PDB file of C-alpha atoms in Angstrom:
ATOM      1  CA  MET O   1      54.767 -60.128 -18.822  1.00  0.00           C
ATOM      2  CA  MET O   2      52.556 -57.750 -17.174  1.00  0.00           C
ATOM      3  CA  GLN O   3      52.393 -54.251 -18.665  1.00  0.00           C
ATOM      4  CA  ALA O   4      52.822 -51.318 -16.343  1.00  0.00           C
ATOM      5  CA  ALA O   5      49.774 -49.020 -15.957  1.00  0.00           C
ATOM      6  CA  VAL O   6      50.149 -45.682 -17.688  1.00  0.00           C
ATOM      7  CA  GLN O   7      49.767 -42.836 -15.300  1.00  0.00           C
ATOM      8  CA  PRO O   8      47.865 -39.753 -16.679  1.00  0.00           C
ATOM      9  CA  ALA O   9      49.877 -36.540 -17.017  1.00  0.00           C
ATOM     10  CA  PRO O  10      49.273 -34.098 -14.174  1.00  0.00           C
ATOM     11  CA  ALA O  11      47.075 -30.979 -14.974  1.00  0.00           C
ATOM     12  CA  PRO O  12      48.992 -27.748 -15.410  1.00  0.00           C
ATOM     13  CA  LEU O  13      48.927 -25.485 -12.359  1.00  0.00           C
ATOM     14  CA  ALA O  14      46.855 -22.220 -12.578  1.00  0.00           C
ATOM     15  CA  PRO O  15      48.908 -19.037 -12.418  1.00  0.00           C
ATOM     16  CA  PRO O  16      48.803 -17.413  -9.044  1.00  0.00           C
ATOM     17  CA  GLN O  17      46.129 -14.612  -8.712  1.00  0.00           C
ATOM     18  CA  GLN O  18      47.719 -11.147  -8.397  1.00  0.00           C
ATOM     19  CA  LYS O  19      46.487  -8.837  -5.628  1.00  0.00           C
ATOM     20  CA  PRO O  20      45.530  -5.222  -6.608  1.00  0.00           C
ATOM     21  CA  ARG O  21      48.300  -2.844  -5.954  1.00  0.00           C
ATOM     22  CA  LEU O  22      47.948  -0.295  -3.179  1.00  0.00           C
ATOM     23  CA  HIS O  23      48.360   2.764  -5.386  1.00  0.00           C
ATOM     24  CA  VAL O  24      45.334   1.741  -7.466  1.00  0.00           C
ATOM     25  CA  TRP O  25      43.155   1.763  -4.371  1.00  0.00           C
ATOM     26  CA  VAL O  26      44.610   5.054  -3.264  1.00  0.00           C
ATOM     27  CA  ALA O  27      43.983   6.620  -6.676  1.00  0.00           C
ATOM     28  CA  ALA O  28      40.429   5.329  -6.748  1.00  0.00           C
ATOM     29  CA  ALA O  29      39.804   6.936  -3.378  1.00  0.00           C
ATOM     30  CA  LEU O  30      41.614  10.184  -4.099  1.00  0.00           C
ATOM     31  CA  VAL O  31      39.812  11.031  -7.345  1.00  0.00           C
ATOM     32  CA  PRO O  32      36.308  11.463  -5.844  1.00  0.00           C
ATOM     33  CA  TRP O  33      37.828  13.191  -2.850  1.00  0.00           C
ATOM     34  CA  LEU O  34      39.682  15.655  -5.039  1.00  0.00           C
ATOM     35  CA  LEU O  35      36.542  16.283  -7.100  1.00  0.00           C
ATOM     36  CA  THR O  36      34.893  17.703  -3.990  1.00  0.00           C
ATOM     37  CA  SER O  37      37.228  20.691  -4.309  1.00  0.00           C
ATOM     38  CA  VAL O  38      35.382  21.903  -7.447  1.00  0.00           C
ATOM     39  CA  TYR O  39      32.048  23.597  -6.748  1.00  0.00           C
ATOM     40  CA  LEU O  40      29.515  25.673  -8.667  1.00  0.00           C
ATOM     41  CA  VAL O  41      27.693  28.807  -7.501  1.00  0.00           C
ATOM     42  CA  SER O  42      24.549  29.581  -9.521  1.00  0.00           C
ATOM     43  CA  THR O  43      23.553  33.026 -10.778  1.00  0.00           C
ATOM     44  CA  GLN O  44      21.144  33.744  -7.901  1.00  0.00           C
ATOM     45  CA  GLN O  45      23.547  32.555  -5.220  1.00  0.00           C
ATOM     46  CA  GLN O  46      26.652  33.587  -3.355  1.00  0.00           C
ATOM     47  CA  ALA O  47      28.807  31.316  -1.238  1.00  0.00           C
ATOM     48  CA  VAL O  48      30.958  31.402   1.880  1.00  0.00           C
ATOM     49  CA  VAL O  49      34.009  29.121   2.234  1.00  0.00           C
ATOM     50  CA  THR O  50      35.214  28.081   5.697  1.00  0.00           C
ATOM     51  CA  ARG O  51      38.393  26.145   6.509  1.00  0.00           C
ATOM     52  CA  PHE O  52      38.204  24.193   9.737  1.00  0.00           C
ATOM     53  CA  GLY O  53      35.438  26.612  10.813  1.00  0.00           C
ATOM     54  CA  ALA O  54      37.291  29.837   9.967  1.00  0.00           C
ATOM     55  CA  VAL O  55      36.042  31.985   7.092  1.00  0.00           C
ATOM     56  CA  VAL O  56      38.519  32.132   4.208  1.00  0.00           C
ATOM     57  CA  GLU O  57      36.207  33.349   1.421  1.00  0.00           C
ATOM     58  CA  PRO O  58      33.486  35.691   2.772  1.00  0.00           C
ATOM     59  CA  ARG O  59      31.746  36.279  -0.552  1.00  0.00           C
ATOM     60  CA  VAL O  60      32.087  33.965  -3.567  1.00  0.00           C
ATOM     61  CA  LEU O  61      30.312  35.228  -6.673  1.00  0.00           C
ATOM     62  CA  PRO O  62      28.482  32.995  -9.187  1.00  0.00           C
ATOM     63  CA  GLY O  63      30.641  30.703 -11.299  1.00  0.00           C
ATOM     64  CA  ILE O  64      32.885  27.628 -11.032  1.00  0.00           C
ATOM     65  CA  HIS O  65      35.427  27.736  -8.188  1.00  0.00           C
ATOM     66  CA  ILE O  66      38.021  25.543  -6.486  1.00  0.00           C
ATOM     67  CA  ALA O  67      38.568  24.989  -2.794  1.00  0.00           C
ATOM     68  CA  LEU O  68      40.380  22.444  -0.674  1.00  0.00           C
ATOM     69  CA  PRO O  69      38.579  19.106  -0.557  1.00  0.00           C
ATOM     70  CA  TRP O  70      36.002  18.331   2.071  1.00  0.00           C
ATOM     71  CA  PRO O  71      36.167  18.344   5.092  1.00  0.00           C
ATOM     72  CA  ILE O  72      39.039  20.810   5.045  1.00  0.00           C
ATOM     73  CA  ASP O  73      36.946  23.446   3.277  1.00  0.00           C
ATOM     74  CA  ARG O  74      33.196  23.714   3.559  1.00  0.00           C
ATOM     75  CA  VAL O  75      31.093  25.694   1.031  1.00  0.00           C
ATOM     76  CA  THR O  76      27.785  27.219   2.136  1.00  0.00           C
ATOM     77  CA  ARG O  77      25.588  28.657  -0.612  1.00  0.00           C
ATOM     78  CA  LEU O  78      22.916  31.310  -0.066  1.00  0.00           C
ATOM     79  CA  LYS O  79      20.199  32.646  -2.369  1.00  0.00           C
ATOM     80  CA  VAL O  80      21.021  36.318  -1.897  1.00  0.00           C
ATOM     81  CA  GLN O  81      18.445  37.574  -4.436  1.00  0.00           C
ATOM     82  CA  GLN O  82      15.506  35.672  -2.953  1.00  0.00           C
ATOM     83  CA  LEU O  83      13.108  37.853  -0.947  1.00  0.00           C
ATOM     84  CA  GLN O  84      12.061  36.479   2.415  1.00  0.00           C
ATOM     85  CA  ARG O  85       8.808  37.533   4.065  1.00  0.00           C
ATOM     86  CA  LEU O  86       7.749  37.954   7.655  1.00  0.00           C
ATOM     87  CA  VAL O  87       4.807  39.614   9.389  1.00  0.00           C
ATOM     88  CA  VAL O  88       4.967  41.927  12.391  1.00  0.00           C
ATOM     89  CA  GLY O  89       1.744  42.154  14.377  1.00  0.00           C
ATOM     90  CA  GLY O  90       0.277  38.724  13.675  1.00  0.00           C
ATOM     91  CA  ASP O  91      -0.231  36.946  10.385  1.00  0.00           C
ATOM     92  CA  ALA O  92      -3.376  37.151   8.286  1.00  0.00           C
ATOM     93  CA  ALA O  93      -3.897  33.411   8.724  1.00  0.00           C
ATOM     94  CA  ASP O  94      -4.334  33.938  12.461  1.00  0.00           C
ATOM     95  CA  ALA O  95      -7.315  36.205  11.906  1.00  0.00           C
ATOM     96  CA  ILE O  96      -8.883  33.740   9.451  1.00  0.00           C
ATOM     97  CA  VAL O  97      -8.826  30.841  11.893  1.00  0.00           C
ATOM     98  CA  GLY O  98      -9.905  33.062  14.783  1.00  0.00           C
ATOM     99  CA  ARG O  99      -6.600  33.285  16.640  1.00  0.00           C
ATOM    100  CA  SER O 100      -5.915  36.778  17.970  1.00  0.00           C
ATOM    101  CA  GLN O 101      -2.601  38.088  19.244  1.00  0.00           C
ATOM    102  CA  PRO O 102      -3.469  41.518  20.681  1.00  0.00           C
ATOM    103  CA  LEU O 103      -0.124  42.088  22.352  1.00  0.00           C
ATOM    104  CA  ARG O 104       1.737  41.626  19.070  1.00  0.00           C
ATOM    105  CA  SER O 105      -0.523  43.903  17.037  1.00  0.00           C
ATOM    106  CA  GLN O 106      -1.331  46.739  19.456  1.00  0.00           C
ATOM    107  CA  PHE O 107       0.701  49.954  19.388  1.00  0.00           C
ATOM    108  CA  LEU O 108       0.360  53.175  21.388  1.00  0.00           C
ATOM    109  CA  THR O 109       0.002  56.395  19.383  1.00  0.00           C
ATOM    110  CA  GLY O 110       1.232  59.849  20.312  1.00  0.00           C
ATOM    111  CA  ASP O 111      -2.219  60.993  21.466  1.00  0.00           C
ATOM    112  CA  GLN O 112      -2.587  58.058  23.882  1.00  0.00           C
ATOM    113  CA  ASN O 113      -4.726  55.865  21.639  1.00  0.00           C
ATOM    114  CA  ILE O 114      -4.288  52.157  20.974  1.00  0.00           C
ATOM    115  CA  ILE O 115      -4.282  50.947  17.399  1.00  0.00           C
ATOM    116  CA  ASN O 116      -3.814  47.548  15.761  1.00  0.00           C
ATOM    117  CA  LEU O 117      -1.147  47.306  13.067  1.00  0.00           C
ATOM    118  CA  ARG O 118       0.015  44.456  10.850  1.00  0.00           C
ATOM    119  CA  VAL O 119       3.186  45.056   8.859  1.00  0.00           C
ATOM    120  CA  VAL O 120       4.661  42.880   6.097  1.00  0.00           C
ATOM    121  CA  VAL O 121       8.462  42.949   5.818  1.00  0.00           C
ATOM    122  CA  GLN O 122      10.449  41.681   2.823  1.00  0.00           C
ATOM    123  CA  TYR O 123      14.214  41.313   3.070  1.00  0.00           C
ATOM    124  CA  SER O 124      17.147  39.583   1.401  1.00  0.00           C
ATOM    125  CA  VAL O 125      20.715  38.587   2.248  1.00  0.00           C
ATOM    126  CA  GLY O 126      23.037  41.580   2.255  1.00  0.00           C
ATOM    127  CA  SER O 127      26.218  40.087   3.702  1.00  0.00           C
ATOM    128  CA  PRO O 128      26.460  36.271   3.513  1.00  0.00           C
ATOM    129  CA  VAL O 129      29.067  35.999   6.297  1.00  0.00           C
ATOM    130  CA  ASP O 130      27.108  38.104   8.775  1.00  0.00           C
ATOM    131  CA  TYR O 131      23.863  36.379   7.802  1.00  0.00           C
ATOM    132  CA  LEU O 132      25.346  32.939   8.547  1.00  0.00           C
ATOM    133  CA  PHE O 133      27.532  33.505  11.589  1.00  0.00           C
ATOM    134  CA  ARG O 134      26.513  36.727  13.369  1.00  0.00           C
ATOM    135  CA  THR O 135      22.945  35.826  14.301  1.00  0.00           C
ATOM    136  CA  GLY O 136      21.362  32.594  15.354  1.00  0.00           C
ATOM    137  CA  ASN O 137      17.796  33.510  14.286  1.00  0.00           C
ATOM    138  CA  VAL O 138      17.819  36.159  11.578  1.00  0.00           C
ATOM    139  CA  ALA O 139      14.031  36.302  11.208  1.00  0.00           C
ATOM    140  CA  GLN O 140      13.594  36.975  14.926  1.00  0.00           C
ATOM    141  CA  VAL O 141      16.183  39.760  14.831  1.00  0.00           C
ATOM    142  CA  VAL O 142      14.517  41.398  11.824  1.00  0.00           C
ATOM    143  CA  SER O 143      11.059  41.114  13.397  1.00  0.00           C
ATOM    144  CA  SER O 144      12.174  42.606  16.719  1.00  0.00           C
ATOM    145  CA  THR O 145      14.078  45.426  15.003  1.00  0.00           C
ATOM    146  CA  VAL O 146      11.150  46.403  12.779  1.00  0.00           C
ATOM    147  CA  GLU O 147       8.735  46.200  15.701  1.00  0.00           C
ATOM    148  CA  THR O 148      10.957  48.500  17.784  1.00  0.00           C
ATOM    149  CA  ALA O 149      11.278  51.083  15.007  1.00  0.00           C
ATOM    150  CA  LEU O 150       7.546  50.875  14.278  1.00  0.00           C
ATOM    151  CA  ALA O 151       6.602  51.422  17.930  1.00  0.00           C
ATOM    152  CA  ALA O 152       8.860  54.489  18.129  1.00  0.00           C
ATOM    153  CA  ARG O 153       7.456  55.975  14.918  1.00  0.00           C
ATOM    154  CA  VAL O 154       3.804  55.322  15.820  1.00  0.00           C
ATOM    155  CA  ALA O 155       4.344  56.896  19.248  1.00  0.00           C
ATOM    156  CA  ALA O 156       5.268  60.155  17.488  1.00  0.00           C
ATOM    157  CA  GLN O 157       2.063  60.298  15.394  1.00  0.00           C
ATOM    158  CA  THR O 158      -1.594  60.899  16.139  1.00  0.00           C
ATOM    159  CA  VAL O 159      -4.127  58.199  15.478  1.00  0.00           C
ATOM    160  CA  ASP O 160      -5.822  60.292  12.790  1.00  0.00           C
ATOM    161  CA  ALA O 161      -2.584  60.661  10.829  1.00  0.00           C
ATOM    162  CA  ILE O 162      -1.896  56.921  11.022  1.00  0.00           C
ATOM    163  CA  LEU O 163      -5.382  56.026   9.811  1.00  0.00           C
ATOM    164  CA  THR O 164      -5.396  58.527   6.935  1.00  0.00           C
ATOM    165  CA  THR O 165      -2.378  60.233   5.369  1.00  0.00           C
ATOM    166  CA  GLY O 166       0.597  59.169   7.476  1.00  0.00           C
ATOM    167  CA  LYS O 167       1.046  55.560   6.363  1.00  0.00           C
ATOM    168  CA  ALA O 168       3.516  56.207   3.537  1.00  0.00           C
ATOM    169  CA  ALA O 169       5.761  58.391   5.690  1.00  0.00           C
ATOM    170  CA  ILE O 170       5.692  55.859   8.539  1.00  0.00           C
ATOM    171  CA  GLN O 171       6.681  53.020   6.201  1.00  0.00           C
ATOM    172  CA  ALA O 172       9.648  54.970   4.825  1.00  0.00           C
ATOM    173  CA  ASP O 173      10.840  56.088   8.272  1.00  0.00           C
ATOM    174  CA  VAL O 174      10.523  52.600   9.774  1.00  0.00           C
ATOM    175  CA  ARG O 175      12.476  51.066   6.898  1.00  0.00           C
ATOM    176  CA  THR O 176      15.302  53.595   7.295  1.00  0.00           C
ATOM    177  CA  ALA O 177      15.488  53.220  11.081  1.00  0.00           C
ATOM    178  CA  SER O 178      15.286  49.404  10.934  1.00  0.00           C
ATOM    179  CA  GLN O 179      18.022  49.169   8.302  1.00  0.00           C
ATOM    180  CA  ARG O 180      20.280  51.388  10.397  1.00  0.00           C
ATOM    181  CA  LEU O 181      19.795  49.149  13.449  1.00  0.00           C
ATOM    182  CA  LEU O 182      20.365  45.968  11.453  1.00  0.00           C
ATOM    183  CA  ASP O 183      23.582  47.405  10.049  1.00  0.00           C
ATOM    184  CA  GLU O 184      24.724  48.175  13.587  1.00  0.00           C
ATOM    185  CA  TYR O 185      23.913  44.608  14.631  1.00  0.00           C
ATOM    186  CA  ARG O 186      25.708  43.286  11.521  1.00  0.00           C
ATOM    187  CA  ALA O 187      22.793  40.987  10.815  1.00  0.00           C
ATOM    188  CA  GLY O 188      23.666  40.736   7.120  1.00  0.00           C
ATOM    189  CA  VAL O 189      20.134  41.669   6.081  1.00  0.00           C
ATOM    190  CA  LEU O 190      19.015  44.129   3.394  1.00  0.00           C
ATOM    191  CA  LEU O 191      15.423  45.349   3.851  1.00  0.00           C
ATOM    192  CA  SER O 192      13.480  45.555   0.597  1.00  0.00           C
ATOM    193  CA  THR O 193      10.006  46.816   1.574  1.00  0.00           C
ATOM    194  CA  ILE O 194       8.004  47.507   4.712  1.00  0.00           C
ATOM    195  CA  ASN O 195       4.284  47.691   4.021  1.00  0.00           C
ATOM    196  CA  ILE O 196       1.584  48.502   6.576  1.00  0.00           C
ATOM    197  CA  GLU O 197      -0.981  45.938   5.484  1.00  0.00           C
ATOM    198  CA  SER O 198      -3.670  46.606   8.067  1.00  0.00           C
ATOM    199  CA  VAL O 199      -4.493  49.572  10.327  1.00  0.00           C
ATOM    200  CA  THR O 200      -7.570  49.109  12.519  1.00  0.00           C
ATOM    201  CA  PRO O 201      -8.776  50.578  15.794  1.00  0.00           C
ATOM    202  CA  PRO O 202      -9.542  48.274  18.741  1.00  0.00           C
ATOM    203  CA  PRO O 203     -12.939  46.544  18.460  1.00  0.00           C
ATOM    204  CA  GLU O 204     -14.245  48.469  21.481  1.00  0.00           C
ATOM    205  CA  ALA O 205     -13.697  51.811  19.726  1.00  0.00           C
ATOM    206  CA  ALA O 206     -14.367  50.759  16.137  1.00  0.00           C
ATOM    207  CA  ASP O 207     -17.775  52.489  15.935  1.00  0.00           C
ATOM    208  CA  ALA O 208     -16.399  55.784  17.227  1.00  0.00           C
ATOM    209  CA  PHE O 209     -13.521  55.640  14.770  1.00  0.00           C
ATOM    210  CA  ARG O 210     -15.929  54.988  11.902  1.00  0.00           C
ATOM    211  CA  ASP O 211     -18.042  58.008  12.927  1.00  0.00           C
ATOM    212  CA  VAL O 212     -14.954  60.195  13.026  1.00  0.00           C
ATOM    213  CA  ALA O 213     -13.814  58.919   9.644  1.00  0.00           C
ATOM    214  CA  SER O 214     -17.277  59.555   8.178  1.00  0.00           C
ATOM    215  CA  ALA O 215     -17.346  63.094   9.575  1.00  0.00           C
ATOM    216  CA  ARG O 216     -13.868  63.728   8.183  1.00  0.00           C
ATOM    217  CA  ALA O 217     -14.946  62.490   4.765  1.00  0.00           C
ATOM    218  CA  ASP O 218     -18.039  64.742   4.837  1.00  0.00           C
ATOM    219  CA  SER O 219     -15.873  67.698   5.837  1.00  0.00           C
ATOM    220  CA  ALA O 220     -13.458  67.042   3.007  1.00  0.00           C
ATOM    221  CA  ARG O 221     -16.347  66.713   0.542  1.00  0.00           C
ATOM    222  CA  ILE O 222     -17.928  69.991   1.652  1.00  0.00           C
ATOM    223  CA  VAL O 223     -14.605  71.785   1.468  1.00  0.00           C
ATOM    224  CA  ASN O 224     -14.029  70.443  -2.028  1.00  0.00           C
ATOM    225  CA  GLU O 225     -17.481  71.540  -3.141  1.00  0.00           C
ATOM    226  CA  ALA O 226     -16.941  75.030  -1.705  1.00  0.00           C
ATOM    227  CA  GLN O 227     -13.563  75.231  -3.370  1.00  0.00           C
ATOM    228  CA  GLY O 228     -15.103  74.205  -6.668  1.00  0.00           C
ATOM    229  CA  TYR O 229     -17.815  76.850  -6.333  1.00  0.00           C
ATOM    230  CA  ALA O 230     -15.192  79.472  -5.522  1.00  0.00           C
ATOM    231  CA  ASN O 231     -13.112  78.395  -8.495  1.00  0.00           C
ATOM    232  CA  ASP O 232     -16.181  78.893 -10.701  1.00  0.00           C
ATOM    233  CA  VAL O 233     -17.439  82.218  -9.295  1.00  0.00           C
ATOM    234  CA  ILE O 234     -14.210  84.092  -8.674  1.00  0.00           C
ATOM    235  CA  PRO O 235     -12.826  83.902 -12.242  1.00  0.00           C
ATOM    236  CA  ARG O 236     -16.206  84.914 -13.661  1.00  0.00           C
ATOM    237  CA  ALA O 237     -16.450  87.896 -11.279  1.00  0.00           C
ATOM    238  CA  ARG O 238     -12.921  88.925 -12.149  1.00  0.00           C
ATOM    239  CA  GLY O 239     -13.771  88.748 -15.840  1.00  0.00           C
ATOM    240  CA  GLU O 240     -16.874  90.878 -15.399  1.00  0.00           C
ATOM    241  CA  ALA O 241     -14.945  93.418 -13.321  1.00  0.00           C
ATOM    242  CA  GLN O 242     -12.253  93.617 -15.980  1.00  0.00           C
ATOM    243  CA  GLN O 243     -14.914  94.059 -18.650  1.00  0.00           C
ATOM    244  CA  LEU O 244     -16.561  96.917 -16.712  1.00  0.00           C
ATOM    245  CA  LEU O 245     -13.203  98.535 -16.137  1.00  0.00           C
ATOM    246  CA  GLU O 246     -12.338  98.401 -19.827  1.00  0.00           C
ATOM    247  CA  ALA O 247     -15.791  99.804 -20.748  1.00  0.00           C
ATOM    248  CA  ALA O 248     -15.350 102.659 -18.285  1.00  0.00           C
ATOM    249  CA  GLN O 249     -11.926 103.451 -19.644  1.00  0.00           C
ATOM    250  CA  GLY O 250     -13.325 103.442 -23.190  1.00  0.00           C
ATOM    251  CA  TYR O 251     -16.188 105.759 -22.206  1.00  0.00           C
ATOM    252  CA  ARG O 252     -13.765 108.122 -20.474  1.00  0.00           C
ATOM    253  CA  GLN O 253     -11.476 108.255 -23.491  1.00  0.00           C
ATOM    254  CA  ARG O 254     -14.426 108.804 -25.834  1.00  0.00           C
ATOM    255  CA  LYS O 255     -15.705 111.745 -23.778  1.00  0.00           C
ATOM    256  CA  ILE O 256     -12.232 113.240 -23.612  1.00  0.00           C
ATOM    257  CA  ASP O 257     -11.886 112.983 -27.383  1.00  0.00           C
ATOM    258  CA  GLU O 258     -15.348 114.520 -27.943  1.00  0.00           C
ATOM    259  CA  SER O 259     -14.609 117.376 -25.533  1.00  0.00           C
ATOM    260  CA  GLN O 260     -11.306 118.082 -27.176  1.00  0.00           C
ATOM    261  CA  GLY O 261     -12.995 118.070 -30.617  1.00  0.00           C
ATOM    262  CA  ASP O 262     -15.756 120.429 -29.443  1.00  0.00           C
ATOM    263  CA  ALA O 263     -13.216 122.748 -27.876  1.00  0.00           C
ATOM    264  CA  ALA O 264     -11.124 122.789 -31.046  1.00  0.00           C
ATOM    265  CA  ARG O 265     -14.184 123.471 -33.166  1.00  0.00           C
ATOM    266  CA  PHE O 266     -15.339 126.263 -30.844  1.00  0.00           C
ATOM    267  CA  THR O 267     -11.880 127.797 -31.008  1.00  0.00           C
ATOM    268  CA  GLN O 268     -11.978 127.777 -34.799  1.00  0.00           C
ATOM    269  CA  VAL O 269     -15.475 129.295 -34.804  1.00  0.00           C
ATOM    270  CA  ALA O 270     -14.388 131.979 -32.361  1.00  0.00           C
ATOM    271  CA  GLU O 271     -11.454 132.849 -34.563  1.00  0.00           C
ATOM    272  CA  GLU O 272     -13.682 133.119 -37.640  1.00  0.00           C
ATOM    273  CA  TYR O 273     -16.267 135.125 -35.698  1.00  0.00           C
ATOM    274  CA  GLY O 274     -13.605 137.590 -34.686  1.00  0.00           C
ATOM    275  CA  LYS O 275     -12.675 138.236 -38.273  1.00  0.00           C
ATOM    276  CA  ASP O 276     -16.235 139.300 -39.356  1.00  0.00           C
ATOM    277  CA  SER O 277     -18.671 139.300 -36.485  1.00  0.00           C
ATOM    278  CA  GLU O 278     -21.790 140.440 -38.440  1.00  0.00           C
ATOM    279  CA  VAL O 279     -21.513 137.794 -41.135  1.00  0.00           C
ATOM    280  CA  SER O 280     -20.684 135.128 -38.637  1.00  0.00           C
ATOM    281  CA  ALA O 281     -23.582 136.128 -36.393  1.00  0.00           C
ATOM    282  CA  GLU O 282     -26.010 136.006 -39.282  1.00  0.00           C
ATOM    283  CA  ARG O 283     -24.693 132.657 -40.423  1.00  0.00           C
ATOM    284  CA  LEU O 284     -24.943 131.256 -36.918  1.00  0.00           C
ATOM    285  CA  TYR O 285     -28.497 132.609 -36.613  1.00  0.00           C
ATOM    286  CA  LEU O 286     -29.562 131.023 -39.905  1.00  0.00           C
ATOM    287  CA  GLU O 287     -27.958 127.670 -39.020  1.00  0.00           C
ATOM    288  CA  THR O 288     -29.700 127.727 -35.672  1.00  0.00           C
ATOM    289  CA  MET O 289     -33.066 128.515 -37.253  1.00  0.00           C
ATOM    290  CA  GLU O 290     -32.558 125.693 -39.731  1.00  0.00           C
ATOM    291  CA  THR O 291     -32.189 123.394 -36.819  1.00  0.00           C
ATOM    292  CA  ILE O 292     -35.040 124.721 -34.676  1.00  0.00           C
ATOM    293  CA  LEU O 293     -37.835 125.687 -37.111  1.00  0.00           C
ATOM    294  CA  PRO O 294     -38.477 122.249 -38.633  1.00  0.00           C
ATOM    295  CA  LYS O 295     -39.294 120.948 -35.162  1.00  0.00           C
ATOM    296  CA  ILE O 296     -42.017 123.453 -34.211  1.00  0.00           C
ATOM    297  CA  LYS O 297     -45.435 124.593 -35.545  1.00  0.00           C
ATOM    298  CA  LYS O 298     -45.274 128.029 -37.138  1.00  0.00           C
ATOM    299  CA  LEU O 299     -47.492 130.795 -38.616  1.00  0.00           C
ATOM    300  CA  ILE O 300     -46.062 133.102 -41.281  1.00  0.00           C
ATOM    301  CA  VAL O 301     -47.052 136.783 -41.115  1.00  0.00           C
ATOM    302  CA  ASP O 302     -45.893 139.208 -43.769  1.00  0.00           C
ATOM    303  CA  ASN O 303     -44.642 142.749 -43.141  1.00  0.00           C
ATOM    304  CA  LYS O 304     -48.160 144.178 -43.257  1.00  0.00           C
ATOM    305  CA  GLY O 305     -49.486 141.882 -40.603  1.00  0.00           C
ATOM    306  CA  ASN O 306     -51.429 139.609 -42.940  1.00  0.00           C
ATOM    307  CA  LEU O 307     -51.673 135.971 -41.919  1.00  0.00           C
ATOM    308  CA  ASP O 308     -51.560 133.237 -44.530  1.00  0.00           C
ATOM    309  CA  LEU O 309     -54.440 131.016 -43.376  1.00  0.00           C
ATOM    310  CA  THR O 310     -53.900 128.396 -46.053  1.00  0.00           C
ATOM    311  CA  ILE O 311     -51.118 126.862 -44.075  1.00  0.00           C
ATOM    312  CA  ILE O 312     -53.434 126.050 -41.142  1.00  0.00           C
ATOM    313  CA  ARG O 313     -54.390 122.464 -41.511  1.00  0.00           C
ATOM    314  CA  LYS O 314     -57.920 121.339 -41.083  1.00  0.00           C
ATOM    315  CA  GLY O 315     -58.813 120.391 -37.523  1.00  0.00           C
ATOM    316  CA  GLU O 316     -56.207 122.628 -35.920  1.00  0.00           C
ATOM    317  CA  LYS O 317     -57.053 125.715 -33.865  1.00  0.00           C
TER     318      LYS O 317
END
């Protein structure tokens, strides 16, 4: 008999592969999206939050904050404490490379002179919302505003004041006027400093300006020297005058005291003389002779008319 062939057992079927569920995919997509709602503002920054273009948080202070996920809410951060710099009247680099911008640097003074000015302006963000959305070019607005205020202030001053003692006052006035205009424009800018870096006359009149400045310096030096001489002489003369005055007053008082003493003594003598005139007269005569006789040469003659020749010294007539 023929044996039947043994058929091998069929291999077990693999379990069907399960497809990822929909909620897993949704969760995996939602988690990063939701994380975009948490944002950090550093210590030197402030932020502005907009929702579909409209401002909902005009000023967000430093710290960790939450907003609606992107793109519903957008967070714009600004470094409000960082100073920004711009130059009015041409930058220093232009002069180094030989580029001149006379129209940007020339200003007309109150006495009809032209002068070249270069001003350095430093400013920071004052209002983040206004800084971002009120002005398209903040630097251009600040530059034009400062230039306008500077032109008005220079036009009220003489060229001599601008070149010498008026710079500090001009800087303060320009800063105040520029800040007032920027606040009216709502530019969101806070001016920090305005410094006049360079004040020079036009090249055509530079020599004349230098001569005037030299003459002014010589005048100031001469005035200072004269003032120093006056400060030295006047106090000394006043001291000498006071000394003479005090000496005169002392001499006057001394003479008054001596006169009063002599008068008092004469009064006492007169009183004593009135009591016994003969004795007093004799005493006065003797006192007077005691004073006079030692000072003169004398010859003694007795009552008989005899002269004592022994008292005549040898060699005398």
